[in-house]
Short mmCIF file of C-alpha atoms and ligand atoms in Angstrom, two decimals:
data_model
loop_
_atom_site.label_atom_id
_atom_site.label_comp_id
_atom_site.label_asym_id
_atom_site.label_seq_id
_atom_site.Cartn_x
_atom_site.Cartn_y
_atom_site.Cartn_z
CA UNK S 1434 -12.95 36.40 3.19
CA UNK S 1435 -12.23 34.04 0.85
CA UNK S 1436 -11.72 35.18 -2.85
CA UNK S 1437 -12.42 32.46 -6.18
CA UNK S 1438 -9.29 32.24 -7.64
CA UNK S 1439 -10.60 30.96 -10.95
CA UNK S 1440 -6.99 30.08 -12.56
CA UNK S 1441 -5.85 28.01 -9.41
CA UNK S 1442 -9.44 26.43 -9.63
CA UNK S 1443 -8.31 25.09 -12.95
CA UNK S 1444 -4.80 24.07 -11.61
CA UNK S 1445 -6.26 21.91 -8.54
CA UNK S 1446 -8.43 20.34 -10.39
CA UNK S 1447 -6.38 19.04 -13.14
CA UNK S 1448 -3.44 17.81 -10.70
CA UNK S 1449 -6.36 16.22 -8.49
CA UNK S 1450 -8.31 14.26 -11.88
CA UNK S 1451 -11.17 16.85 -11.83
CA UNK S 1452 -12.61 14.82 -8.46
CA UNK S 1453 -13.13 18.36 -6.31
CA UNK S 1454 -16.32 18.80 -8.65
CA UNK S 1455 -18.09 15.95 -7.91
CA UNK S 1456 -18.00 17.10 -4.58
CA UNK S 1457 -21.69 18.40 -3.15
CA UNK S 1458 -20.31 19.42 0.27
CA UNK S 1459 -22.00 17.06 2.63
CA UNK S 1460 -19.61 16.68 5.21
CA UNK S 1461 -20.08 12.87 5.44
CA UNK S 1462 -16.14 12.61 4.51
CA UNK S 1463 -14.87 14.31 7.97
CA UNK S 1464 -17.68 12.11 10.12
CA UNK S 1465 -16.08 9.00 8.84
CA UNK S 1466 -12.62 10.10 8.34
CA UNK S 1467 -10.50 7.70 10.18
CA UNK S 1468 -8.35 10.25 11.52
CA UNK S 1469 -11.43 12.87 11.03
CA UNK S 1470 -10.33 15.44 13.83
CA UNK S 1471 -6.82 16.13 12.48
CA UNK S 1472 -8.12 16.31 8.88
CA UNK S 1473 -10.69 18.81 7.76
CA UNK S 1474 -11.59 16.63 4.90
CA UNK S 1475 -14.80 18.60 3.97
CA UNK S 1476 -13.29 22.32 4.14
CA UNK S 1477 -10.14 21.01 2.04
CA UNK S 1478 -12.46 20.15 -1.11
CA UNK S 1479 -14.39 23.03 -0.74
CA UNK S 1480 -11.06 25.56 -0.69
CA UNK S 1481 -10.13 23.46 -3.48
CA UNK S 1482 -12.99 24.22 -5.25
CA UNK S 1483 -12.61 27.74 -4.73
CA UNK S 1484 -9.11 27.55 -6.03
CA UNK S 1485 -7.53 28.38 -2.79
CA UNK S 1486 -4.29 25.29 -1.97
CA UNK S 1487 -4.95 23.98 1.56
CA UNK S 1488 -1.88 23.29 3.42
CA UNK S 1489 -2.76 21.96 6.97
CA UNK S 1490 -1.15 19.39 8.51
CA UNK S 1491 -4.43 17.06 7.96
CA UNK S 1492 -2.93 17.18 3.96
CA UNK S 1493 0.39 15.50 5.54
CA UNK S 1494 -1.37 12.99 7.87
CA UNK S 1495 -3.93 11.56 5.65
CA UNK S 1496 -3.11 7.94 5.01
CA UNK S 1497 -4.80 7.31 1.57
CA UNK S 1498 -7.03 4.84 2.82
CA UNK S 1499 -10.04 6.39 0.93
CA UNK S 1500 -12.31 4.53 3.85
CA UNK S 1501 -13.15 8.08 3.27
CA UNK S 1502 -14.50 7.42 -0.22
CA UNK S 1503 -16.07 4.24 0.65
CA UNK S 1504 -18.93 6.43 2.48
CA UNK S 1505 -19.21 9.27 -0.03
CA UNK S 1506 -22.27 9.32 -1.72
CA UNK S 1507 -20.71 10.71 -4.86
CA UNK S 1508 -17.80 8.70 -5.06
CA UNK S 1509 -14.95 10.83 -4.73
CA UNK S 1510 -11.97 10.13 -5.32
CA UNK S 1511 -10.81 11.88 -1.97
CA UNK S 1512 -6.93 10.48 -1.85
CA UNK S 1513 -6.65 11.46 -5.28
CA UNK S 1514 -7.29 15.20 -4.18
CA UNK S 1515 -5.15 14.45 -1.05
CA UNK S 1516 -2.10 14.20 -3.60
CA UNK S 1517 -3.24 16.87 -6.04
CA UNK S 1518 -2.73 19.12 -2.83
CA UNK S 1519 0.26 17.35 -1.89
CA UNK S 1520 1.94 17.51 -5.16
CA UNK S 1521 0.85 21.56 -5.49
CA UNK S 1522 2.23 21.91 -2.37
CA UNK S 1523 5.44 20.31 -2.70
CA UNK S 1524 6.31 22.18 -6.27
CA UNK S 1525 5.63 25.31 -4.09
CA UNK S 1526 8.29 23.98 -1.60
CA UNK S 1527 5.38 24.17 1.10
CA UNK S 1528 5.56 20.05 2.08
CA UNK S 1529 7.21 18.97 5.46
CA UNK S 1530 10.85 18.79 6.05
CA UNK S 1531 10.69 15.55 7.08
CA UNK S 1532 9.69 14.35 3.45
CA UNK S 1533 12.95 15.66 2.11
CA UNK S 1534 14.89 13.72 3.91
CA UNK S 1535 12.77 10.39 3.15
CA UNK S 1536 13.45 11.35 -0.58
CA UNK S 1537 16.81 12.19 0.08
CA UNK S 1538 16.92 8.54 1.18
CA UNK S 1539 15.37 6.74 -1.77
CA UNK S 1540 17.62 8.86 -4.47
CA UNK S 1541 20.85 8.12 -2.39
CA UNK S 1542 20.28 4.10 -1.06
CA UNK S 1543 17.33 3.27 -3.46
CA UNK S 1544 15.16 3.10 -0.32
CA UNK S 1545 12.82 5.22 2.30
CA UNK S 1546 14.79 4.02 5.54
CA UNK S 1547 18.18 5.37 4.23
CA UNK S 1548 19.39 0.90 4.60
CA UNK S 1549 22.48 0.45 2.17
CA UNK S 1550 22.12 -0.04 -0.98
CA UNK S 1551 23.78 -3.86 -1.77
CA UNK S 1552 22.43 -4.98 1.66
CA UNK S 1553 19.10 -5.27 -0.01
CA UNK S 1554 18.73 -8.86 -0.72
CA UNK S 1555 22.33 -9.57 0.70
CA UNK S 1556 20.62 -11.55 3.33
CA UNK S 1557 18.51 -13.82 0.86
CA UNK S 1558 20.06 -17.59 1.16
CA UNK S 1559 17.33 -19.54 -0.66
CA UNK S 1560 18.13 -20.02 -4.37
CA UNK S 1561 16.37 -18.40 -6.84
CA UNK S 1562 16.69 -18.07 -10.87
CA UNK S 1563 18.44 -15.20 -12.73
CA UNK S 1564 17.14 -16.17 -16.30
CA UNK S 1565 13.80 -16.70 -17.73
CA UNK S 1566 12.00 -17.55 -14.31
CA UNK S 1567 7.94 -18.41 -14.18
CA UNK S 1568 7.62 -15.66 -11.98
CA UNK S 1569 9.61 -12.38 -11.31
CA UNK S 1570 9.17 -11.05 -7.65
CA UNK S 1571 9.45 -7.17 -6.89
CA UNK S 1572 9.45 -6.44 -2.92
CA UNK S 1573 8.73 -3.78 -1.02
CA UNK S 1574 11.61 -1.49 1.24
CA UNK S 1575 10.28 -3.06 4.29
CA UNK S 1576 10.08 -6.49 2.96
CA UNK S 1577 13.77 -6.02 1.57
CA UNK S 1578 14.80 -4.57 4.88
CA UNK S 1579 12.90 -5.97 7.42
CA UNK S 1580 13.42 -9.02 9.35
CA UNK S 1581 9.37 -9.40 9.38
CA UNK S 1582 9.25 -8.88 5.50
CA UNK S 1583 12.65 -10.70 5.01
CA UNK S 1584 10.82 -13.88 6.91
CA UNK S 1585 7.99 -13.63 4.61
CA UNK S 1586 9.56 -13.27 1.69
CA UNK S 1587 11.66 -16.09 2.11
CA UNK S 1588 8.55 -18.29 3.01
CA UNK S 1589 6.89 -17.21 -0.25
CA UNK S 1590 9.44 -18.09 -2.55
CA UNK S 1591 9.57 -21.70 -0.49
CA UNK S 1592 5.39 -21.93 -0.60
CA UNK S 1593 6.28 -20.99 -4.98
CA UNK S 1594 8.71 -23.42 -5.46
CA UNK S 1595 6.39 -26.19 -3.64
CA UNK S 1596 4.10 -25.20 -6.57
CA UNK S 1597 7.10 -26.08 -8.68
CA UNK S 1598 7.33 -22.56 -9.99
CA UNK S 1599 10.93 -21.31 -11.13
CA UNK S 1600 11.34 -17.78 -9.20
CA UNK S 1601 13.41 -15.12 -9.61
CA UNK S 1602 13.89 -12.14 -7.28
CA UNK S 1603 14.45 -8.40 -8.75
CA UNK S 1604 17.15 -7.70 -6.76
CA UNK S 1605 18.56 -4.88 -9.08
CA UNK S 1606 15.51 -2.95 -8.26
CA UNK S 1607 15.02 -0.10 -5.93
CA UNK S 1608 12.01 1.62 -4.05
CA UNK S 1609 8.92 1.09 -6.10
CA UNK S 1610 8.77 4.82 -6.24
CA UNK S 1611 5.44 4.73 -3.95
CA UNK S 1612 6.70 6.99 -0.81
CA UNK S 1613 7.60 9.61 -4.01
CA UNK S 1614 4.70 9.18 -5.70
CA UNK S 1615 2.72 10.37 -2.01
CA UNK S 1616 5.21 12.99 -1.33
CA UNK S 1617 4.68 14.69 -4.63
CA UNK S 1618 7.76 14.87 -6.68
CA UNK S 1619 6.58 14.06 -9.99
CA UNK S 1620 10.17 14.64 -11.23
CA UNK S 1621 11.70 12.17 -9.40
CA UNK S 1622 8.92 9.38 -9.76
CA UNK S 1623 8.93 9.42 -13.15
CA UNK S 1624 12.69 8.94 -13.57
CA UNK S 1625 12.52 5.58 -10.85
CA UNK S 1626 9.52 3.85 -12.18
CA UNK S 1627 11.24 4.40 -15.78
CA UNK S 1628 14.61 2.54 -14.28
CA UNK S 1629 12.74 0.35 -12.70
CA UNK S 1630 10.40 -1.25 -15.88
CA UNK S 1631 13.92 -1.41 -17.79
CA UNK S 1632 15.19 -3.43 -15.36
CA UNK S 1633 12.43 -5.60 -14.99
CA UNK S 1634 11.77 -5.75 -18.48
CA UNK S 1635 15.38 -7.10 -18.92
CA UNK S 1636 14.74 -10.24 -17.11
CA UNK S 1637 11.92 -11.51 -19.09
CA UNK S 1638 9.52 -12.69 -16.88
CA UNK S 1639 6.22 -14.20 -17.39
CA UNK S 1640 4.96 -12.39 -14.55
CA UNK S 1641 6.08 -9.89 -12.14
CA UNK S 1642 4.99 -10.51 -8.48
CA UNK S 1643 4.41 -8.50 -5.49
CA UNK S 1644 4.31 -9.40 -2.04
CA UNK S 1645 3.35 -5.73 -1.07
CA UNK S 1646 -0.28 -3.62 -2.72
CA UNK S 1647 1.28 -0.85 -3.11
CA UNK S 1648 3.76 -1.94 -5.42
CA UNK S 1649 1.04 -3.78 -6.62
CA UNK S 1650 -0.68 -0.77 -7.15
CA UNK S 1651 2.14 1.27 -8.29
CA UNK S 1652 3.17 -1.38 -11.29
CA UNK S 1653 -0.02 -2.06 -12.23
CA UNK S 1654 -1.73 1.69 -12.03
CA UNK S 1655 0.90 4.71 -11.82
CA UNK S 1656 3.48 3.39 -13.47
CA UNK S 1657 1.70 3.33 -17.10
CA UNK S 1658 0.62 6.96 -16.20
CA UNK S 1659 4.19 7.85 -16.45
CA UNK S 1660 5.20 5.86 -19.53
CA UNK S 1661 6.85 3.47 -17.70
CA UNK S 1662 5.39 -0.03 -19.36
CA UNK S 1663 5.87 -3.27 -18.28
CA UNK S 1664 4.91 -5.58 -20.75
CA UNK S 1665 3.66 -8.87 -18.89
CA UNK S 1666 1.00 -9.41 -16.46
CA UNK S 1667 1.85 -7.98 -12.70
CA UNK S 1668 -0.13 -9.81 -9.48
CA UNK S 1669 0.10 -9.53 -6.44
CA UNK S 1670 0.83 -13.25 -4.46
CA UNK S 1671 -2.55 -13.73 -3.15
CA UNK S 1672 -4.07 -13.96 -6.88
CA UNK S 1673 -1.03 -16.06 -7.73
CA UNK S 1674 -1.01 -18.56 -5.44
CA UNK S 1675 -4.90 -18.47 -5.87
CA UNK S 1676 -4.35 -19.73 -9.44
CA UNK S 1677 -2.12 -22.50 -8.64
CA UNK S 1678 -4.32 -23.73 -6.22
CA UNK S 1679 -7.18 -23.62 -8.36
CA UNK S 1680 -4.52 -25.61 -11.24
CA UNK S 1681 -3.93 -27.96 -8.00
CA UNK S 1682 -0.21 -27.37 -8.21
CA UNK S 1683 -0.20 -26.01 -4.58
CA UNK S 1684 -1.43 -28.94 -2.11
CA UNK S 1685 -2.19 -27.88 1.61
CA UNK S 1686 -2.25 -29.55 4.10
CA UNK S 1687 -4.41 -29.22 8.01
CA UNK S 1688 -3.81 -26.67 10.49
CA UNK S 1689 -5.88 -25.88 13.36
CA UNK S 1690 -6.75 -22.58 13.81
CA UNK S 1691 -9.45 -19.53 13.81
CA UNK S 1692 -8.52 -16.65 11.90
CA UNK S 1693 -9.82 -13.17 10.72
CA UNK S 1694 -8.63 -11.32 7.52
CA UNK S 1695 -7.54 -7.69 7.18
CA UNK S 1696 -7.98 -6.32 3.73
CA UNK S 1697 -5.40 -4.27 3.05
CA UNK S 1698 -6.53 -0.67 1.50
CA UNK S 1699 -4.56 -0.71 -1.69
CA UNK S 1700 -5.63 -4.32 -2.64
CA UNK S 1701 -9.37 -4.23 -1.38
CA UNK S 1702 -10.60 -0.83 -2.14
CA UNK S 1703 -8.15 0.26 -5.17
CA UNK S 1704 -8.05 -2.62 -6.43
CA UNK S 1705 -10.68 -4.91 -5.99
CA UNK S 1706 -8.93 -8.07 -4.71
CA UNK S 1707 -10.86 -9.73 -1.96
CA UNK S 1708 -11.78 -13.07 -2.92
CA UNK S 1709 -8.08 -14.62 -3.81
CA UNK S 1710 -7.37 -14.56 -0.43
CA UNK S 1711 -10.69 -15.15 1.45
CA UNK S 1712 -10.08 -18.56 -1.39
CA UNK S 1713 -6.73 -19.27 0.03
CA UNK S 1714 -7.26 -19.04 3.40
CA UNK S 1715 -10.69 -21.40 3.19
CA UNK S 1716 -8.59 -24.13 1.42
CA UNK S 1717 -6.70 -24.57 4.48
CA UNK S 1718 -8.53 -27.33 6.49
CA UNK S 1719 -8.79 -26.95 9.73
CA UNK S 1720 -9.07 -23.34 9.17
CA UNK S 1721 -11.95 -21.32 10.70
CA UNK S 1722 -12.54 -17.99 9.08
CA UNK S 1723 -14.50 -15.23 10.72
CA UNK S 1724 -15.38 -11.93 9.16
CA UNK S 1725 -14.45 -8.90 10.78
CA UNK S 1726 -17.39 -5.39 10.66
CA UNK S 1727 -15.49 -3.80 8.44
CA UNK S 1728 -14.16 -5.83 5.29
CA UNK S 1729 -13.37 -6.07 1.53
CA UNK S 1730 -14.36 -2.75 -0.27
CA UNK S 1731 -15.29 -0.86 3.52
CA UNK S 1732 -12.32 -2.20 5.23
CA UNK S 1733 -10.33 0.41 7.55
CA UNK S 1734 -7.06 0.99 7.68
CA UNK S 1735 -3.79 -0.41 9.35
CA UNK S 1736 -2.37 3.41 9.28
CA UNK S 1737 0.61 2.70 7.02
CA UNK S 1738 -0.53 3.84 3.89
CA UNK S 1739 0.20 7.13 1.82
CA UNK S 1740 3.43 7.54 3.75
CA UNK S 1741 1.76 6.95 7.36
CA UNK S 1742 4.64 4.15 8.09
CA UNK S 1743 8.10 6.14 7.04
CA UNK S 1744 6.82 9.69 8.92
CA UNK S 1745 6.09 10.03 12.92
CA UNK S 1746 2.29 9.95 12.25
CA UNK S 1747 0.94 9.32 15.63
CA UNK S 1748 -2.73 10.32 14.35
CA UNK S 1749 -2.23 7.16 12.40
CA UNK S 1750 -1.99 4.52 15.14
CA UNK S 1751 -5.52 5.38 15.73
CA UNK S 1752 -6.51 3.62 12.76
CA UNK S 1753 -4.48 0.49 13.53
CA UNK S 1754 -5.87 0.20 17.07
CA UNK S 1755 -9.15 0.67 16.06
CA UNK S 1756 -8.77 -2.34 13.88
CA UNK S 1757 -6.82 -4.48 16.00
CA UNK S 1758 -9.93 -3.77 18.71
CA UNK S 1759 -12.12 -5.40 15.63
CA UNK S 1760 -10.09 -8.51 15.79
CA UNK S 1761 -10.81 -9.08 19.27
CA UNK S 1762 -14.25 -8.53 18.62
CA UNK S 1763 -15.01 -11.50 16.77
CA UNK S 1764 -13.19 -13.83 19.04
CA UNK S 1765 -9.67 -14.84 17.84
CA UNK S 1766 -6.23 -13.74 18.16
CA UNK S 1767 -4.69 -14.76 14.69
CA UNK S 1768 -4.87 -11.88 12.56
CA UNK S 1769 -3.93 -12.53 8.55
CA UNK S 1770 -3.13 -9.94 6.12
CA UNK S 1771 -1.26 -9.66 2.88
CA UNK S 1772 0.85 -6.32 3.27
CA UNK S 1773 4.13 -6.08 4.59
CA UNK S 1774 2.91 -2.07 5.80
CA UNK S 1775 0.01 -4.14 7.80
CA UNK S 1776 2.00 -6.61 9.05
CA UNK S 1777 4.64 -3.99 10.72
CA UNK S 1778 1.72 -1.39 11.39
CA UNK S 1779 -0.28 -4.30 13.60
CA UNK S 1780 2.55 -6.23 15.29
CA UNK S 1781 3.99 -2.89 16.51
CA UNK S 1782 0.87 -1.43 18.12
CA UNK S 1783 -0.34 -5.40 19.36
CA UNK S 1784 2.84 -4.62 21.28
CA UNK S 1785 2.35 -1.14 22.25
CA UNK S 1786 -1.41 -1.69 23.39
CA UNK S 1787 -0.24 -5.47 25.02
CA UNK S 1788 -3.30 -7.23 22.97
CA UNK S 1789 -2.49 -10.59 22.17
CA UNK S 1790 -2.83 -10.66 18.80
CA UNK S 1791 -0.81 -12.62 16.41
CA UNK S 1792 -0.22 -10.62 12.94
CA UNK S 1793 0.29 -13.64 9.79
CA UNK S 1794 0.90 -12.71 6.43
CA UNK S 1795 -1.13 -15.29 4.27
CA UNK S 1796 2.26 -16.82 3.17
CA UNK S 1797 2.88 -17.68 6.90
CA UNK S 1798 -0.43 -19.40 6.70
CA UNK S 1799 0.30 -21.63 3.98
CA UNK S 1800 4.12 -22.25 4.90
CA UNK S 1801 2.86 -23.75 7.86
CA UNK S 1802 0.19 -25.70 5.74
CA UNK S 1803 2.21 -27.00 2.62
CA UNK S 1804 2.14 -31.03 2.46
S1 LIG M 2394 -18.69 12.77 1.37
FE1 LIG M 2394 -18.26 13.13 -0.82
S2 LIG M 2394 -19.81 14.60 -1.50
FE2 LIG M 2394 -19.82 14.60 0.76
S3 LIG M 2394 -18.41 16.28 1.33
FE3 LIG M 2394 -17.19 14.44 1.28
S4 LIG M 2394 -16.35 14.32 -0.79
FE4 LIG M 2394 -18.03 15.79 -0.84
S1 LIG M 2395 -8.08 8.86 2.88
FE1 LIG M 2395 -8.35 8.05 4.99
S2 LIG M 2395 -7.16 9.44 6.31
FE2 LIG M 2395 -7.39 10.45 4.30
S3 LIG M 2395 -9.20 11.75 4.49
FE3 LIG M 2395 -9.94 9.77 3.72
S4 LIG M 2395 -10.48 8.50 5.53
FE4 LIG M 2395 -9.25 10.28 6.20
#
């Protein structure tokens, strides 16, 4: 039997935003749960409500996608419960081993993957400005890391400087602090994303950019939570290079090709960003652009998200072959995106499943349409 605990009611609520109460126990969560049989999304906000700390597995493999939340009648804010629970559970030194040692990472290299420290932009050739730049960009891990993200970093700062835009890289930066922010060690965020505005702050920008939402997402949303303020605008490179097509700085060019779009979770449904790139993509000409079932705010998931891509999350890859099957659906192989997680999520199970699909960030798009 279950007893209330009324004081841990009061605790779990406050460290998940007071969402478990808006909560009327439908059950429509776990039907469209993307992973729904390893997560007992349902019974977790109900033991919440009772004050009792779940600490399945399901807390662990839930990838934040909130597709969850799209289909709740009430709105709730299920991935914001998620890491209540996780964040509980970690101060009671109940999370996963495995998490330790991704932390462990990020506090000793400045990164999840454990990569050296001064190899992060050690690779970067192009030139690039140190003072007063138009533009400030902040990459993710896997973008800094990665020869997929390296590749499309590179291209963006070529597509910028097109535009005529002066860029600068942050290249003193580490981890946006996202993968800590998941895990649950409040502690430790709030120290990075404090380093990490100071830094930023110091090299005057007139706007940071991202390439990846969920530093997007962390700049722009967590970080003021925890004092850390950065003082000019943030964006991610989709509503960037939006705007200087719209100024007609960037000029594209014809390409022939049919494409579909994958909305990335943190840009679509936290944060509302579906039209820059739907814009970009339709000013290439040439360009056919077909609409997958699910997309902008109901969009599913690629599985990276909320950890999914730095743990062995197996559950996960359901979610990005259930998308990749979408692509096929609607008759075309070119699949663009605007997330470095997506990008390495799709291209790895494309491989893994042998579907002929060809993953594009919307920077490869336009570097291949510049005039
Ligand atoms: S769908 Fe919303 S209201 Fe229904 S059980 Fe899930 S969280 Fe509660
Ligand atoms: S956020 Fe995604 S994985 Fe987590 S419970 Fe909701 S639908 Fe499932």
């Amino acid at each position: 039997m279950i007893r209330v605990d009324f004081e841990n009611r009061i605790r779990i609520a406050e460290a998940s935003g007071g969402e478990p109460y808006k909560c009327f126990q439908c059950g429509t969560c776990t039907v469209n749960c993307l992973l729904g049989d390893v997560i007992p999304v349902r019974r977790n906000i109900r033991y919440v409500q009772l004050g009792v700390l779940p600490s399945n597995d399901g807390i662990w493999k839930c990838i934040t996608c909130n597709f969850c939340r799209s289909q709740c009648p009430s709105d709730v804010d299920i991935a914001a419960i998620v890491r209540g629970i996780r964040y509980l559970n970690y101060e009671e030194k109940r999370s996963p081993e495995e998490l330790n040692e991704i932390l462990w990472r990020v506090y000793e290299e400045g990164n999840p993957l454990g990569s050296p420290r001064g190899e992060r932009f050690s690779w970067l050739q192009t030139l690039t400005s140190n003072s007063n730049p138009d533009v400030v960009i902040y990459t993710c891990c896997l973008a800094a890391y990665d020869k997929r993200g390296q590749q499309v970093l590179t291209k963006l700062i070529n597509v910028l400087q097109s535009a005529g835009v002066e860029v600068g890289v942050f290249r003193d930066g580490s981890c946006c602090g996202d993968i800590v922010y998941h895990i649950g060690d409040d502690y430790f965020y709030e120290e990075l994303v404090n380093e990490n505005a100071e830094k930023l702050e110091s090299m005057k920008p007139s706007v940071v950019l991202t390439v990846s939402p969920h530093v997007y997402h962390n700049l722009k949303n967590l970080y003021p939570r925890y004092n850390a303020k950065i003082s000019v605008p943030v964006m991610h490179h989709t509503q960037y290079l939006y705007e200087l097509l719209n100024d007609g700085k960037l000029k594209l060019g014809r390409l022939e090709n049919k494409v579909t779009y994958h909305d990335p979770c943190y840009l679509a449904r936290y944060n509302g960003l579906t039209e820059e790139p739907r814009g970009l993509i339709e000013a290439v000409d040439g360009v056919e652009f077909v609409e997958m079932l699910h997309n902008k705010y109901e969009t599913l998931c690629c599985g990276g998200g909320g950890g999914g891509i730095w743990t062995e999350n197996m559950e996960a890859r359901r979610a990005t072959r259930d998308r990749l099957n979408e692509v096929t659906e609607v008759g075309t192989n070119t699949l663009v995106t605007a997330c470095p997680y997506c990008i390495r999520m799709f291209e790895d199970e494309a491989k893994v499943t042998g579907q002929d699909i060809v993953v594009y960030d919307i920077v490869d798009l336009l570097s291949m349409a510049i005039e």
